[in-house]
Coordinates of C-alpha atoms and ligand atoms in Angstrom, one line a residue:
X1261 CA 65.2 -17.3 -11.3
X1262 CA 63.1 -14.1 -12.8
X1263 CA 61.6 -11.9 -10.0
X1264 CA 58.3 -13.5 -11.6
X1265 CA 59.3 -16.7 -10.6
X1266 CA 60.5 -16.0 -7.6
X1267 CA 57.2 -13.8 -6.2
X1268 CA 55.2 -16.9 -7.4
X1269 CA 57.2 -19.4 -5.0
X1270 CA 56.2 -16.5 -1.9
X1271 CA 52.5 -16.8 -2.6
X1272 CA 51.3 -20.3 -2.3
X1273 CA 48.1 -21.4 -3.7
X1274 CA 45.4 -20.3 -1.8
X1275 CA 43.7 -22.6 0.6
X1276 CA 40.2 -21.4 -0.4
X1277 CA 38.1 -19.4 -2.9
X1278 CA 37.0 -16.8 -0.6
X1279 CA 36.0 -13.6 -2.6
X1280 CA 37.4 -10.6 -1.4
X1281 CA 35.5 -7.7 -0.8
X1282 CA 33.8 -5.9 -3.6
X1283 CA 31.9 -3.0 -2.2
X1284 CA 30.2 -0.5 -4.4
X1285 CA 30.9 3.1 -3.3
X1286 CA 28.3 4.5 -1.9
X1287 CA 29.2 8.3 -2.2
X1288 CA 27.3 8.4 -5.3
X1289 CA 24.1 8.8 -3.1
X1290 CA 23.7 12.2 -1.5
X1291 CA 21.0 12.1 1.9
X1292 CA 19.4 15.3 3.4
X1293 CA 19.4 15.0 7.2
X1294 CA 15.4 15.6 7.0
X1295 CA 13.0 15.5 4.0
X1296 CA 9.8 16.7 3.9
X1297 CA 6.8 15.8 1.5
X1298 CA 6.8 16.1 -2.6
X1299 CA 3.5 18.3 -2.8
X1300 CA 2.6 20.2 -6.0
X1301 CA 6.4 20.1 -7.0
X1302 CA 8.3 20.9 -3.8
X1303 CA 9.5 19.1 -1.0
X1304 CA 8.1 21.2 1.9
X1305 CA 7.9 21.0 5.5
X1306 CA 5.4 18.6 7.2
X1307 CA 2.3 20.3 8.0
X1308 CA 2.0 17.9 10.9
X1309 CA 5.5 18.5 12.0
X1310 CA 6.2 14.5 12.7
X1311 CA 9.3 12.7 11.6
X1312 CA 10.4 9.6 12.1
X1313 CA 14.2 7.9 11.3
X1314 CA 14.6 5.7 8.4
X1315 CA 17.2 3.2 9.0
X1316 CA 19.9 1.0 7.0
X1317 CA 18.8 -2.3 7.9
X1318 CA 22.3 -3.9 7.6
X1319 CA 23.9 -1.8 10.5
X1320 CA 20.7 -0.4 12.1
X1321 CA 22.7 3.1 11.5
X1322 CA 19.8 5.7 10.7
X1323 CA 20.3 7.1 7.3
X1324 CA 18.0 10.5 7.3
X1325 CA 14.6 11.4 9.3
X1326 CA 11.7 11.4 7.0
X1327 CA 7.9 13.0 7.4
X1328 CA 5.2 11.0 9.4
X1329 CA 2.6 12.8 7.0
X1330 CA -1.2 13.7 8.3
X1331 CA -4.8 14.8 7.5
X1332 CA -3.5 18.0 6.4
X1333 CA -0.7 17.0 4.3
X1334 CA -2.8 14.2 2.5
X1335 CA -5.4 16.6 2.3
X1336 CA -2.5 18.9 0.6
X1337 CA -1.3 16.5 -1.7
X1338 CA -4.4 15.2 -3.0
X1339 CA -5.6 18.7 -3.7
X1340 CA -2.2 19.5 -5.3
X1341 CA -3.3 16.2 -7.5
X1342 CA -6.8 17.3 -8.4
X1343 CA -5.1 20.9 -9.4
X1344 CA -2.6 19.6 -11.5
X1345 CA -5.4 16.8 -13.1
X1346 CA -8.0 19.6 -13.7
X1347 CA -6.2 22.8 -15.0
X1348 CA -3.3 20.7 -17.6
X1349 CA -2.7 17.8 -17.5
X1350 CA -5.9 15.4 -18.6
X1351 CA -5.9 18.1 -21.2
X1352 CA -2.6 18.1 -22.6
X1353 CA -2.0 15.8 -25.3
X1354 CA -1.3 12.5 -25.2
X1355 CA 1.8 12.7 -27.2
X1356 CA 3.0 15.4 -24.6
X1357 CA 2.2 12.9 -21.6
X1358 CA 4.1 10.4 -23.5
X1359 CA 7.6 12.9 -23.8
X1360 CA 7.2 12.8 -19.9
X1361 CA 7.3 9.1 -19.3
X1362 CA 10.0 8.5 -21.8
X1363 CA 11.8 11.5 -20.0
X1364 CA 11.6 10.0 -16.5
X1365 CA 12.6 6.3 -18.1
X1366 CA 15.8 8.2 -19.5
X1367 CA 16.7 9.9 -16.3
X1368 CA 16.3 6.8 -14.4
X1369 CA 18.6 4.7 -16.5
X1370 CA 21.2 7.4 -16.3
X1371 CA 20.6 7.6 -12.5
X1372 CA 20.4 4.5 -11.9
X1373 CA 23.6 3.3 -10.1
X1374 CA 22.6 6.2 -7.5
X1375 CA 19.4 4.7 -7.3
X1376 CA 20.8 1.4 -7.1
X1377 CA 23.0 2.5 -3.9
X1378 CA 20.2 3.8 -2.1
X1379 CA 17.9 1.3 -2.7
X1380 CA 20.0 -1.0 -1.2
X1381 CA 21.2 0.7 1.5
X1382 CA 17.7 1.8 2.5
X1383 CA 16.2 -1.6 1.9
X1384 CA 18.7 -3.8 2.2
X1385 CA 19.0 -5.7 -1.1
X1386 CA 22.1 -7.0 -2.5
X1387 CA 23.4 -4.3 -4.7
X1388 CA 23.7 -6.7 -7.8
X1389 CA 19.3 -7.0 -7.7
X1390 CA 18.7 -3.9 -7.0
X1391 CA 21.5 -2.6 -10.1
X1392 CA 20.5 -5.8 -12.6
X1393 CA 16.7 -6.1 -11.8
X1394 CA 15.0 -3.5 -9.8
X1395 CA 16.8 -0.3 -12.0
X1396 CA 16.3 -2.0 -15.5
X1397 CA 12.9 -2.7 -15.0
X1398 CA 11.8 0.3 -13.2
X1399 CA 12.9 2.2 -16.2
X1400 CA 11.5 -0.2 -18.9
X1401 CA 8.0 0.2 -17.2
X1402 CA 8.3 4.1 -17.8
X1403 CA 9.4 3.4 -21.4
X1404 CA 6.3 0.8 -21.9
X1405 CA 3.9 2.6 -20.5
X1406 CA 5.1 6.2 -22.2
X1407 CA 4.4 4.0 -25.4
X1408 CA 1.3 3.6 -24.7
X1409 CA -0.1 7.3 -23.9
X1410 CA -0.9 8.5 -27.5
X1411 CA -2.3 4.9 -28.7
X1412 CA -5.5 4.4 -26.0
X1413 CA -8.0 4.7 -28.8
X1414 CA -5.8 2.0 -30.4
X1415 CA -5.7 -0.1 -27.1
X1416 CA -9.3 -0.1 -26.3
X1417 CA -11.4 0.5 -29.8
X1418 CA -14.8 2.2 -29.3
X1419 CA -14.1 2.4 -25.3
X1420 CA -13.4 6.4 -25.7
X1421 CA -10.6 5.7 -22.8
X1422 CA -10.7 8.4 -20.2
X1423 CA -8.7 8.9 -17.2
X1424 CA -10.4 8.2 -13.6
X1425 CA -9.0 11.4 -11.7
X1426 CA -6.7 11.3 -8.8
X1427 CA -5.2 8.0 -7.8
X1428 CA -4.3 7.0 -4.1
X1429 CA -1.1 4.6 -4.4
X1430 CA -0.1 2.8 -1.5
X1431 CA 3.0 0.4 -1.9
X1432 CA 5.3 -1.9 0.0
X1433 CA 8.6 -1.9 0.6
X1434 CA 10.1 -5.4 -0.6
X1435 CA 10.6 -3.9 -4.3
X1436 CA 9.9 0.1 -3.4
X1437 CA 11.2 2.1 -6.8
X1438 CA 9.9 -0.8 -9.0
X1439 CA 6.6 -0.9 -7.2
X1440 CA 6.3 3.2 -7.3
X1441 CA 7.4 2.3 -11.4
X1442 CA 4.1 0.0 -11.9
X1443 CA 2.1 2.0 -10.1
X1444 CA 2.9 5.6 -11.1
X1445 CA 3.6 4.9 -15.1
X1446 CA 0.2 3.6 -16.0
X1447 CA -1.4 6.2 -13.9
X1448 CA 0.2 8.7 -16.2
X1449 CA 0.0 7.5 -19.1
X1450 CA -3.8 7.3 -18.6
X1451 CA -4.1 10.7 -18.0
X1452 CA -4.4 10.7 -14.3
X1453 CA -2.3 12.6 -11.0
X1454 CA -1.0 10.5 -8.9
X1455 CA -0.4 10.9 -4.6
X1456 CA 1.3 8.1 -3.8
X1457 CA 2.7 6.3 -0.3
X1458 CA 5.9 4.6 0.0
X1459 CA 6.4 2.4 2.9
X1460 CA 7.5 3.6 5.9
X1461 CA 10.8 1.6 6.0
X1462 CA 11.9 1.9 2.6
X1463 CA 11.1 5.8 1.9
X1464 CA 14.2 7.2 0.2
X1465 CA 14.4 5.7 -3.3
X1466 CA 11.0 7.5 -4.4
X1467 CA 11.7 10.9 -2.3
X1468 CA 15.0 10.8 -4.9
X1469 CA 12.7 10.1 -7.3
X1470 CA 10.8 13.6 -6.6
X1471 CA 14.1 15.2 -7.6
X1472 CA 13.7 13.0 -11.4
X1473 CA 10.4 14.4 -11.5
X1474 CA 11.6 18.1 -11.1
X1475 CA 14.8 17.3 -13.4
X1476 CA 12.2 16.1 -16.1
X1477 CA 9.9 19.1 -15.8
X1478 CA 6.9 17.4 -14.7
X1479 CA 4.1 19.7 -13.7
X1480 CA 3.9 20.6 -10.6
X1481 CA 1.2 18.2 -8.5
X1482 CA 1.1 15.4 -11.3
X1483 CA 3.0 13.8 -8.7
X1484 CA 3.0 14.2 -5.0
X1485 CA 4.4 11.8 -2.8
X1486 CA 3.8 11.9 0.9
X1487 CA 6.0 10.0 3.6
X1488 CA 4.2 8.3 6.5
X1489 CA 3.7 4.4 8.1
X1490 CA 0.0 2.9 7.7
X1491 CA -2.3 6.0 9.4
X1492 CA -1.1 8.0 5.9
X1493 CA -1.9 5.3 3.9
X1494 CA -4.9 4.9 5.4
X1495 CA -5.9 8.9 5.2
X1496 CA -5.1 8.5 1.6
X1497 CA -7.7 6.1 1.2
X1498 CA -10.7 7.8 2.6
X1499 CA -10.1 10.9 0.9
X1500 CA -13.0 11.8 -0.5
X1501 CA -11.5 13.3 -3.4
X1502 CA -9.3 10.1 -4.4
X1503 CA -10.9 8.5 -7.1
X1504 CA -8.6 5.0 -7.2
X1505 CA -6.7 3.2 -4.9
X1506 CA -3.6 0.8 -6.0
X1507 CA -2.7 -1.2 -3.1
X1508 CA 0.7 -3.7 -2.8
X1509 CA 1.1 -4.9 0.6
X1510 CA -0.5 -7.9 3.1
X1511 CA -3.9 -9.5 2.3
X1512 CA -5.1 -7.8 5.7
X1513 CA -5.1 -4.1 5.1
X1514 CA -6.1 -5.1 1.9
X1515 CA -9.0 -6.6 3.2
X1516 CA -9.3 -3.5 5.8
X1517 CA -9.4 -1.1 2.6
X1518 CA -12.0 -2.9 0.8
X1519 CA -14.2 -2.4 3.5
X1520 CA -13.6 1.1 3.9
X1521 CA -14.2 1.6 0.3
X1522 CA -17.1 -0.6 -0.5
X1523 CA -20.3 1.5 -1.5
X1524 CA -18.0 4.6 -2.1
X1525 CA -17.6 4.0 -6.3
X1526 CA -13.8 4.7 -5.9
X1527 CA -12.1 2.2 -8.1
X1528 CA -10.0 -0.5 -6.3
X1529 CA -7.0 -3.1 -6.8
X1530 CA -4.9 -5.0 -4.4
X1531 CA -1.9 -6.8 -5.3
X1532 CA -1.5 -9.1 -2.1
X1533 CA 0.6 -11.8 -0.7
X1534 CA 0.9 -15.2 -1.8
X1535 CA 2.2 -18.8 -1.1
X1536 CA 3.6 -20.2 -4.7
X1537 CA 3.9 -23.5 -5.5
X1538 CA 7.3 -24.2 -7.1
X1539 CA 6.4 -28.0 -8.6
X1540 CA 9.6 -29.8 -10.1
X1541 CA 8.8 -32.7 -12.5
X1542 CA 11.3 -36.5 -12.5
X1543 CA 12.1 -35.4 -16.2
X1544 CA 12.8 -31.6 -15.4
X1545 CA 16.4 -30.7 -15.8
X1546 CA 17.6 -30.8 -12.6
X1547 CA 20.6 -28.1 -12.3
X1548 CA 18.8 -25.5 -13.9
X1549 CA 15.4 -26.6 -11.5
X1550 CA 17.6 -26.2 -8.6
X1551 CA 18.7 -22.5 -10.1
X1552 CA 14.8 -22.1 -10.3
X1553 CA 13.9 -22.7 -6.8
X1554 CA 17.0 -20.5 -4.8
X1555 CA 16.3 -18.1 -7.9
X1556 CA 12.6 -18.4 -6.4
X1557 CA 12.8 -18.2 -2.6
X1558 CA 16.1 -16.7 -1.8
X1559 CA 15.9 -13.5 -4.4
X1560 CA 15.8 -10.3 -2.4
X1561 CA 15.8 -12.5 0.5
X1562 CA 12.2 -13.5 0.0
X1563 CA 10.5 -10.5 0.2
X1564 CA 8.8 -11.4 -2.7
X1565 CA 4.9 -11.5 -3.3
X1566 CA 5.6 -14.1 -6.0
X1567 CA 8.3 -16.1 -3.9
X1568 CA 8.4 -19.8 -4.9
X1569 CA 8.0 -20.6 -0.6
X1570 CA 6.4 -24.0 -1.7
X1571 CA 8.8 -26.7 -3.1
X1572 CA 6.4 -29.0 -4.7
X1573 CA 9.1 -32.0 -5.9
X1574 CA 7.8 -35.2 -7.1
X1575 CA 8.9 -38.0 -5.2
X1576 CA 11.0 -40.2 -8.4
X1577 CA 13.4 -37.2 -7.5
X1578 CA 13.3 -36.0 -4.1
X1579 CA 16.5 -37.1 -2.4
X1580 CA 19.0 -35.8 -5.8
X1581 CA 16.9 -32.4 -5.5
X1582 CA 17.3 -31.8 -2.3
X1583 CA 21.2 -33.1 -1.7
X1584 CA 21.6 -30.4 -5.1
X1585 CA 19.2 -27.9 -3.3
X1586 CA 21.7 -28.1 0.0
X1587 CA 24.8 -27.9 -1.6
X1588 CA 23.8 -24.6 -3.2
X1589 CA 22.7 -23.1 0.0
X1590 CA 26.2 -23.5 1.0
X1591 CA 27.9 -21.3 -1.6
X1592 CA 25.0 -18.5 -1.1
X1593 CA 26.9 -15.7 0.3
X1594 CA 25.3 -13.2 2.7
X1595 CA 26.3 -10.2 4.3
X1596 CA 26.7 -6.3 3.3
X1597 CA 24.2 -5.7 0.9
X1598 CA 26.7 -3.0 -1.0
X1599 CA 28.6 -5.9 -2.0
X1600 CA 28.5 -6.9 -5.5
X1601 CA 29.3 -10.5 -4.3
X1602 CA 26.4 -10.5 -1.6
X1603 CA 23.6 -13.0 -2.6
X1604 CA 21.5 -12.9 0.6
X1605 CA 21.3 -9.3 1.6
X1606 CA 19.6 -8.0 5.0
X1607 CA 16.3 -8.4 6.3
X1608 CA 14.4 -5.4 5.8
X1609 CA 13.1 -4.8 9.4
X1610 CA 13.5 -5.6 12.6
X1611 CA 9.6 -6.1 12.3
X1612 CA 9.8 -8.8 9.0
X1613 CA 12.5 -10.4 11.3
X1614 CA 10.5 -11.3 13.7
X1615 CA 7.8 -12.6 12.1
X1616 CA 10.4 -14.7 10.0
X1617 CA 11.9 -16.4 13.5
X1618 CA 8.5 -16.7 14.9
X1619 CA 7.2 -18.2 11.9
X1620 CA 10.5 -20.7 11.8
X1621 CA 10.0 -21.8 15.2
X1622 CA 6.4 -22.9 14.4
X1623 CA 7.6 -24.9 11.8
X1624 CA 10.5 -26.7 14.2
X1625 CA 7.8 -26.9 16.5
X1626 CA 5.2 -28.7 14.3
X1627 CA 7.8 -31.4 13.3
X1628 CA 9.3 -30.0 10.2
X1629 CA 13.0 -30.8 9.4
X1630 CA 15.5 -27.7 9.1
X1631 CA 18.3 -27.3 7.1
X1632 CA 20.6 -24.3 7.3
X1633 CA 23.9 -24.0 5.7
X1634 CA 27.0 -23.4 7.8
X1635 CA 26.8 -19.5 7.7
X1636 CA 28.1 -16.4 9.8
X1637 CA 26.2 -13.5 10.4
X1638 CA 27.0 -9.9 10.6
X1639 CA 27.2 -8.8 14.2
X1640 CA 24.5 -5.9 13.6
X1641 CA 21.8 -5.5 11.5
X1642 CA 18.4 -7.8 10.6
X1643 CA 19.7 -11.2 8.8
X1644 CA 18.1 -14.5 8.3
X1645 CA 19.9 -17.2 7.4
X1646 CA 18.6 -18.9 4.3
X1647 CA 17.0 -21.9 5.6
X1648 CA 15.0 -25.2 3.9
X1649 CA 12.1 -27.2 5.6
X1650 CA 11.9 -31.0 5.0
X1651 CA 9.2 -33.7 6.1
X1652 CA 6.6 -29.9 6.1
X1653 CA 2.8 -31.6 6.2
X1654 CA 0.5 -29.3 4.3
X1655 CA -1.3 -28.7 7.5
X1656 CA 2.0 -26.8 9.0
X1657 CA 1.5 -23.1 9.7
X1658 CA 5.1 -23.0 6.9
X1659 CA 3.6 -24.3 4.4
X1660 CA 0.0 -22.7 4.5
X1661 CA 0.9 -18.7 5.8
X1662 CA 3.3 -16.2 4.0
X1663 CA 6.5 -15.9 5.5
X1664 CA 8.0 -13.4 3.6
X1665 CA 11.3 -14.4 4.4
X1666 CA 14.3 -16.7 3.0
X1667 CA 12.3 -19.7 4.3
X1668 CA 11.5 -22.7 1.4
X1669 CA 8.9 -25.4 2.6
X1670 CA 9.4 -28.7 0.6
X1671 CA 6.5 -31.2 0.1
X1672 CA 6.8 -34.0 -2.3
X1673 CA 3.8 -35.2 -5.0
X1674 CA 3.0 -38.6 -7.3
X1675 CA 1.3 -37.6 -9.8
X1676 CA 0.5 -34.4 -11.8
X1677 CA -3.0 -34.5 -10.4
X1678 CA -1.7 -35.0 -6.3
X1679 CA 1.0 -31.6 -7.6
X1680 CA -2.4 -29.4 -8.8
X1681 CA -4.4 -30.3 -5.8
X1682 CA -1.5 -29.3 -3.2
X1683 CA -0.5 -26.8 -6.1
X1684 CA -4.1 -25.2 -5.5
X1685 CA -4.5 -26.0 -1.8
X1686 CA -3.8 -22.3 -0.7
X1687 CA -5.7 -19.0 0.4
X1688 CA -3.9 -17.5 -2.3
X1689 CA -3.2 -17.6 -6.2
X1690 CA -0.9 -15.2 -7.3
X1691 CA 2.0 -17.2 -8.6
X1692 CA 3.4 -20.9 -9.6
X1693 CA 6.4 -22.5 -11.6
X1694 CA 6.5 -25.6 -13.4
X1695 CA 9.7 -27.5 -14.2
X1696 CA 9.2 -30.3 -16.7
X1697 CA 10.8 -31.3 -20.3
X1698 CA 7.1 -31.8 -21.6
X1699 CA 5.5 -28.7 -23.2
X1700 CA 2.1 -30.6 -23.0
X1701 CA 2.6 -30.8 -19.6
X1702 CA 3.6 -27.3 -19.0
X1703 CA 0.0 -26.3 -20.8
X1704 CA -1.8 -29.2 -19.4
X1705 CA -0.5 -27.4 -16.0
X1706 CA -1.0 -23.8 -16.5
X1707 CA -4.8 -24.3 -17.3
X1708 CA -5.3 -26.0 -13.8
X1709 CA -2.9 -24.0 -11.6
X1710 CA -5.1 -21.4 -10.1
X1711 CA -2.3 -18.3 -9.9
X1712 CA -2.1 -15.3 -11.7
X1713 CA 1.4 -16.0 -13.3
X1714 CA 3.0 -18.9 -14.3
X1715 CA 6.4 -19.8 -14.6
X1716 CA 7.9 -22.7 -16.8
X1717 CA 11.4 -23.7 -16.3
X1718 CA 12.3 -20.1 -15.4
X1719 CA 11.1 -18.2 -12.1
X1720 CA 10.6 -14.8 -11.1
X1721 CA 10.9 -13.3 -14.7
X1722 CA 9.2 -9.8 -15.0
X1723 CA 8.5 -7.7 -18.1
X1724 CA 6.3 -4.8 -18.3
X1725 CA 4.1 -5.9 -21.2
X1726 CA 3.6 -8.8 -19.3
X1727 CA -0.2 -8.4 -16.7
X1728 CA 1.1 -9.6 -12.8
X1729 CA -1.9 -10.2 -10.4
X1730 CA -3.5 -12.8 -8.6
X1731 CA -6.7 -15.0 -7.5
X1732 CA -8.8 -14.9 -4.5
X1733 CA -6.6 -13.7 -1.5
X1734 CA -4.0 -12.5 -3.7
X1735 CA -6.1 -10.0 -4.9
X1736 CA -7.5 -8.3 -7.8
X1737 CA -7.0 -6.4 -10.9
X1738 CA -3.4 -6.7 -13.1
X1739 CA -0.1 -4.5 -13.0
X1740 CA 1.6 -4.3 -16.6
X1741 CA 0.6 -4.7 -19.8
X1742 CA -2.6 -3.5 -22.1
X1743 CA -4.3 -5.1 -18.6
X1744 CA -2.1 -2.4 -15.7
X1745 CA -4.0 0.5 -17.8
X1746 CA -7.5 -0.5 -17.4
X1747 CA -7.8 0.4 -13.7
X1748 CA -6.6 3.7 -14.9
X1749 CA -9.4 4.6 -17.4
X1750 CA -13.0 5.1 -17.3
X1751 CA -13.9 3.0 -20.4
X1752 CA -17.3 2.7 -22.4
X1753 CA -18.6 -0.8 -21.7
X1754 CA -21.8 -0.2 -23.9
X1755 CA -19.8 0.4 -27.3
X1756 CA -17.3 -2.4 -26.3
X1757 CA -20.6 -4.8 -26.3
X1758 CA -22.4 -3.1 -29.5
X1759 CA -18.9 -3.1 -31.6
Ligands
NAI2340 P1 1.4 -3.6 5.1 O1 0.3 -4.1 4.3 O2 1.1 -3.1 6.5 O3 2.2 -2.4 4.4 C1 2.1 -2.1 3.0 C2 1.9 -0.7 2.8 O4 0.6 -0.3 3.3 C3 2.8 0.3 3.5 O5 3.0 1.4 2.7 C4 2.0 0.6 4.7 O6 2.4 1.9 5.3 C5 0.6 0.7 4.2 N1 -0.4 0.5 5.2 C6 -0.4 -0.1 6.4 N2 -1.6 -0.1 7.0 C7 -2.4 0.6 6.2 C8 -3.8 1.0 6.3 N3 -4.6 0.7 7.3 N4 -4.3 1.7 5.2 C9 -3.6 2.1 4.2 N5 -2.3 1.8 4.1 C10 -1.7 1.0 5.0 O7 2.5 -4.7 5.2 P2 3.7 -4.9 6.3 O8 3.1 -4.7 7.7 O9 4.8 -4.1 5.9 O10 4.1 -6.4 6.1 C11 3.3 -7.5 6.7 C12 3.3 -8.7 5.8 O11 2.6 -8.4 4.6 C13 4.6 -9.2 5.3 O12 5.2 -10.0 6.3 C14 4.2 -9.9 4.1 O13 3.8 -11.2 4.4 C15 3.1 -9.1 3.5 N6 3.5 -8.2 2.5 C16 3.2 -8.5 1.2 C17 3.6 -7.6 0.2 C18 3.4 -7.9 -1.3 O14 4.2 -7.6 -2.1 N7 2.3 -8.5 -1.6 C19 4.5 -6.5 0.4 C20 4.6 -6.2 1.8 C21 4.2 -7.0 2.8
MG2341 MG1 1.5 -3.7 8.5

């Protein structure tokens, strides 16, 4: 017998498939104990002297203490912004503005596995999103929008494009260096300075982000990014000299800013939550549907805007989708979101948590059917286990509020017409997906969904020259695209009508 042979006979087959471990290192990221705020090119001290701790949501171990910013250092940072916007850079030329952008994009993609490792450790994301999705597009929106700087007069013909000043951005923390990416690359490629928010959980990816800005030689105060929960978001937005606000967060502080800004002629748009019907036709391919729908409710554990929460499958087809639907839940695998094996990663806060259980035990409670794959859970940390409601009436609090969470709520249609109506039958209108082998169908659809975006036979697909925005309570205004710059330019509507 060779020693081959004979080490083989030792190790039996193995009784299961089990992966083993595959965590990526995370001493690629380096962490200050404290950070202060990114004001006209430095990170300086708090003038309000507040911290707070940021946390890794899969251990609850604090990660670094970050700034609680105030009046004064909002104050700072816009006037760091107006400085920078008045005495350079809306006069530089737009070919310079451009070298920026494409600067930033280059420094991101060769960054980007430390960025990667922080944003999942701060945020709690499976590694393999944030590396494969959140990275690649962050930098692709630098590189679309640094495109666009020198070719305005091109984009909008006999507008005489002009940037609006200082913009306010205020973002969430489900997606937090691709939403800084959408908000802060149009904003300069228009010509504007920027002061922009992160959310209070999810702070570090965009304070590293001050340290690309310095590596690519930005002027100081094009950029300033102040730390803070919802009172510095909120002093951002009354500022007197902000003259735009981008908001990405819940349709009630949304609604809260609108208020506060109505009558004041700052420009305004919100990019709010939504409810998405995921509707799955008897002669859609039913693998890759099933793909669809975990690919649309259980990405980045649901903390998704544009989630697929509502499973809209026509009857013909209900019992094969959802004994497909189950079987996949069972080879989701959650746990340390550093692991390049982890599908379901941790819940972001303990705060998202909570709502998530509450929000599960009104749907028990109202009659709902809940399925949950056998699954362990990590001993500390926020998790959710990824979890399907059957029998949901469209009446249940699951299928008509945002959850936000790794929650799917299934309802079941006849006809294309009974799919549209429930489809539509929702305070929002941001997103929608359409599974079906008929391309009349998938038109025939589109035109009578009332969402923003939508998906067919693919879900949760982004690309920066692509507009993302929503109807009614999803709010207003477009990210990406020709459409993400408009909010960032004065534009002459008279010679648009006369030519
Ligand atoms: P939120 O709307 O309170 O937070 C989003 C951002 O707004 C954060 O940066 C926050 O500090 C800031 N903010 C909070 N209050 C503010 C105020 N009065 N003025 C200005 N800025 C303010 O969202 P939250 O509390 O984190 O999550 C609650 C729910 O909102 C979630 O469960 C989810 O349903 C929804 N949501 C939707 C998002 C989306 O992408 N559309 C993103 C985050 C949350
Ligand atoms: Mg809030």
């Amino acid at each position: 017998m060779t020693d081959l042979e004979r080490r083989q006979d030792r190790a039996p087959v193995p009784s299961g498939w089990d992966y083993a471990p595959a965590p990526e290192a995370r001493d690629i990221v380096t962490l200050e104990d404290r950070y202060g705020v990114f004001i006209g090119g430095e990170l300086v001290d708090p003038r309000s002297g507040e911290y707070f701790p940021t946390l890794d949501p899969s251990t609850e171990e604090p990660l670094a203490e970050v700034a609680q910013a105030g009046t004064e250092d909002v104050d700072l940072a816009v006037h760091a912004a107006r400085d920078a916007f008045e005495n350079g850079w809306s006069g530089i030329s737009p070919a310079e503005r451009a070298k920026y952008l494409f600067r930033i994009a280059r420094i991101l993609q060769e960054r980007s596995r430390e960025f990667a490792v922080l944003e999942s450790l701060n945020g709690g994301k499976p590694i393999k999103e944030s590396r494969d999705v959140d990275l690649p597009l962050s930098a692709a929106h630098f590189f679309y929008y640094a495109g666009w700087a020198d070719k305005l007069e091109y984009a909008f013909p006999n507008r005489r494009p002009k940037p609006v000043g200082v913009a306010g951005q205020i973002i969430p923390w489900n997606f937090p260096l691709l939403m800084l990416a959408w908000k802060v690359a149009p904003a300069l490629a228009a010509g504007n300075t920027v002061v922009l928010k992160p959310a209070e959980t999810t702070p570090l990816t965009a304070l590293l982000f001050a340290d690309v800005l310095r590596q690519a030689e930005l002027p100081p105060g094009v950029v300033n990014i102040v730390t803070g929960d919802g009172r510095t978001g909120a002093e951002i937005v009354k500022h007197e000299n902000v003259d735009k606000i981008a908001f990405t967060g819940s349709t009630e502080v949304g609604k809260a800013i609108q208020r506060e800004l109505a009558g004041t002629g700052k420009k305004l748009t919100l990019e709010l939550g939504g409810k998405a019907a995921n509707i799955i036709f008897d002669d859609a391919a039913l693998d890759q549907a099933v793909e669809g729908i975990v690919n649309g409710i259980y990405f980045n554990q649901g903390h998704v805007c544009c989630a697929g929460s509502r499973l809209l499958v026509q009857e013909s087809i209900y019992e094969p989708v959802i004994e497909k639907l189950k079987k996949r839940l069972q080879t989701l695998r959650l746990g340390d979101p550093l692991d390049k094996n982890t599908d379901i990663g941790a819940i972001n806060s303990k705060m998202q948590l909570d709502k998530i259980t509450e929000l599960v035990a009104a749907g028990k409670d109202e009659g709902a059917e809940i399925y949950q794959p056998p699954c362990r859970l990590p001993e500390k940390g926020y998790w959710f286990v990824p979890t399907v409601f059957t029998n949901v009436a469209q009446s249940y609090r699951i299928a008509q509020e945002e959850i936000f969470g790794p929650v799917l709520s299934v309802l079941t249609f006849r006809t294309p017409d009974e799919a549209i109506e429930k489809a539509n039958n929702t305070p929002y209108g941001l997103s929608a997906g359409v599974w079906t082998e008929k391309g009349s169908r998938i038109l025939s659809m589109a035109q009578k969904l009332k969402a923003g975006v939508i998906w067919a036979n693919t879900y949760n697909r982004f690309d920066p020259s692509s507009p993302f925005g929503g109807y009614k309570e999803s709010g207003f205004g477009r990210e990406g695209g020709l459409h993400g710059l408009e909010p960032y330019l004065e534009l002459d509507e008279s010679e648009a009508r006369g030519g």
